[in-house]
Amino acid sequence: MSEAVVLAGPSHVTRLRFAIDQGETAPPRREVVFHDRPGESVASPFFQEPAVVEGAEDVVLMVGDFRFGNRRLVDDRQPGAYNGIEKDLISRANDRALYADSLAALDRIVEQKPSIRLLFWCLAGRELQNRLEGRYMSGGEYRHPVWNLADVES
């Protein structure tokens, strides 16, 4: 069997691991090492741990919602400040700050682990839902005011 792949990310990774463990989905053809924490921001030090950036050559990071850990905008010293979404802290200005912070964190991760593959799972899902609902459309083109899948993929 080839070397294990590390799959890192938030709750989507946790749910996949659980589904495999429970026999609800077929086991992967390769060994998978899961490095997951539900609701965790990609900007969290958790995703820069050796298991992600120094471990296996084959690493996939499932990037969660950019709003994860928005509490750190007001107090990053709190336990869990990089976890979950505080509804009262959702605003366009905070979204921009979190997006910039997340992209900077991704740049650091890619610098440490150039071979890492990024899967923008939450962004792709949100964008699909917005398109289906006709949100953020202008002249037949989709353009979210803060984050767009095409921008992060380029």
Coordinates of C-alpha atoms in Angstrom, one line a residue:
M1 CA 0.0 0.0 0.0
S2 CA 1.3 3.5 -0.8
E3 CA 2.0 6.1 1.9
A4 CA -0.9 7.4 3.9
V5 CA -2.6 10.7 2.9
V6 CA -3.3 13.2 5.6
L7 CA -6.8 14.7 5.4
A8 CA -7.0 17.8 7.5
G9 CA -10.0 20.1 8.1
P10 CA -13.0 21.0 10.2
S11 CA -16.2 19.0 10.8
H12 CA -16.6 17.8 7.3
V13 CA -13.5 15.7 7.9
T14 CA -14.8 14.6 11.3
R15 CA -18.0 13.5 9.7
L16 CA -16.2 11.6 6.9
R17 CA -14.0 9.8 9.5
F18 CA -17.2 8.9 11.5
A19 CA -19.0 7.6 8.4
I20 CA -16.0 5.4 7.5
D21 CA -15.7 4.1 11.1
Q22 CA -19.4 3.3 11.2
G23 CA -19.4 1.6 7.8
E24 CA -21.7 4.2 6.3
T25 CA -19.3 4.8 3.4
A26 CA -16.8 2.6 1.7
P27 CA -13.3 2.7 3.3
P28 CA -10.7 4.6 1.3
R29 CA -8.3 2.7 -1.0
R30 CA -5.4 4.3 0.8
E31 CA -4.7 4.8 4.5
V32 CA -6.0 8.1 5.6
V33 CA -4.6 10.0 8.7
F34 CA -7.3 12.4 9.9
H35 CA -6.3 15.7 11.4
D36 CA -9.6 17.3 12.2
R37 CA -11.3 19.7 14.6
P38 CA -15.0 20.7 14.1
G39 CA -15.5 24.4 13.4
E40 CA -11.8 25.2 13.4
S41 CA -10.5 28.2 11.4
V42 CA -7.8 27.5 8.8
A43 CA -6.0 30.4 10.5
S44 CA -5.8 28.3 13.7
P45 CA -2.3 27.1 14.7
F46 CA -4.0 23.6 14.7
F47 CA -3.6 23.5 10.9
Q48 CA 0.1 24.4 11.0
E49 CA 1.0 21.5 13.3
P50 CA 3.6 19.0 12.2
A51 CA 0.9 16.4 11.3
V52 CA -0.1 18.8 8.5
V53 CA 3.0 20.6 7.4
E54 CA 5.7 18.1 8.2
G55 CA 4.0 14.7 8.0
A56 CA 3.2 12.7 4.9
E57 CA 4.0 14.0 1.5
D58 CA 0.4 13.7 0.4
V59 CA -1.7 16.2 2.4
V60 CA -5.2 17.6 1.6
L61 CA -6.5 20.5 3.6
M62 CA -10.3 20.9 3.5
V63 CA -10.7 24.6 4.0
G64 CA -13.6 25.4 6.2
D65 CA -15.9 28.5 6.4
F66 CA -13.8 31.7 6.5
R67 CA -16.1 32.8 9.3
F68 CA -14.9 30.0 11.6
G69 CA -13.2 31.5 14.6
N70 CA -14.6 35.0 14.2
R71 CA -14.5 35.5 17.9
R72 CA -10.7 36.0 17.6
L73 CA -11.5 39.4 16.0
V74 CA -12.5 40.7 19.5
D75 CA -10.4 38.4 21.8
D76 CA -8.0 35.8 20.5
R77 CA -6.9 34.8 24.0
Q78 CA -10.1 33.0 24.7
P79 CA -10.0 29.2 24.6
G80 CA -11.7 28.2 21.4
A81 CA -11.3 31.6 19.8
Y82 CA -10.5 29.9 16.5
N83 CA -13.6 27.7 16.7
G84 CA -17.2 28.1 15.6
I85 CA -19.0 31.2 14.4
E86 CA -20.5 33.9 16.6
K87 CA -23.6 35.2 14.8
D88 CA -23.4 38.6 16.4
L89 CA -19.9 39.1 14.9
I90 CA -21.0 38.5 11.3
S91 CA -20.6 41.7 9.2
R92 CA -19.1 42.7 5.9
A93 CA -16.1 44.3 7.6
N94 CA -15.5 41.2 9.8
D95 CA -15.9 39.0 6.8
R96 CA -13.2 40.9 4.9
A97 CA -10.8 40.7 7.9
L98 CA -11.4 37.0 8.3
Y99 CA -10.9 36.4 4.6
A100 CA -7.6 38.2 4.6
D101 CA -6.5 36.4 7.8
S102 CA -7.5 33.0 6.3
L103 CA -5.6 33.7 3.0
A104 CA -2.5 34.8 4.9
A105 CA -2.7 31.6 6.9
L106 CA -3.1 29.5 3.8
D107 CA 0.0 31.3 2.3
R108 CA 2.0 30.3 5.4
I109 CA 0.8 26.7 5.2
V110 CA 1.6 26.4 1.5
E111 CA 5.0 28.0 2.1
Q112 CA 5.7 25.3 4.7
K113 CA 4.1 22.5 2.7
P114 CA 4.2 23.4 -1.1
S115 CA 2.8 20.0 -2.1
I116 CA -0.4 20.5 0.0
R117 CA -3.7 20.4 -1.9
L118 CA -6.4 22.8 -0.8
L119 CA -10.1 21.9 -1.1
F120 CA -12.3 24.9 -0.6
W121 CA -15.3 22.8 0.5
C122 CA -17.4 25.3 2.4
L123 CA -16.8 28.1 -0.2
A124 CA -17.7 25.8 -3.1
G125 CA -20.9 24.7 -1.3
R126 CA -21.9 28.2 -0.3
E127 CA -21.3 29.5 -3.8
L128 CA -23.4 26.7 -5.3
Q129 CA -26.2 27.4 -2.9
N130 CA -26.0 31.2 -3.6
R131 CA -26.1 30.5 -7.4
L132 CA -29.1 28.2 -7.1
E133 CA -30.9 30.9 -5.1
G134 CA -29.9 33.6 -7.6
R135 CA -27.9 35.6 -4.9
Y136 CA -25.0 37.9 -5.9
M137 CA -25.8 37.6 -9.6
S138 CA -25.3 40.5 -11.9
G139 CA -25.6 40.3 -15.7
G140 CA -25.6 36.5 -15.4
E141 CA -22.3 36.5 -13.5
Y142 CA -21.8 35.5 -9.9
R143 CA -19.8 37.8 -7.7
H144 CA -19.9 37.6 -3.9
P145 CA -18.8 40.9 -2.3
V146 CA -16.1 39.3 -0.2
W147 CA -15.1 35.8 -1.3
N148 CA -15.3 33.9 -4.6
L149 CA -14.2 30.5 -5.5
A150 CA -12.6 31.6 -8.7
D151 CA -10.4 34.1 -6.8
V152 CA -9.0 31.6 -4.3
E153 CA -8.4 28.9 -7.0
S154 CA -6.3 31.3 -9.1

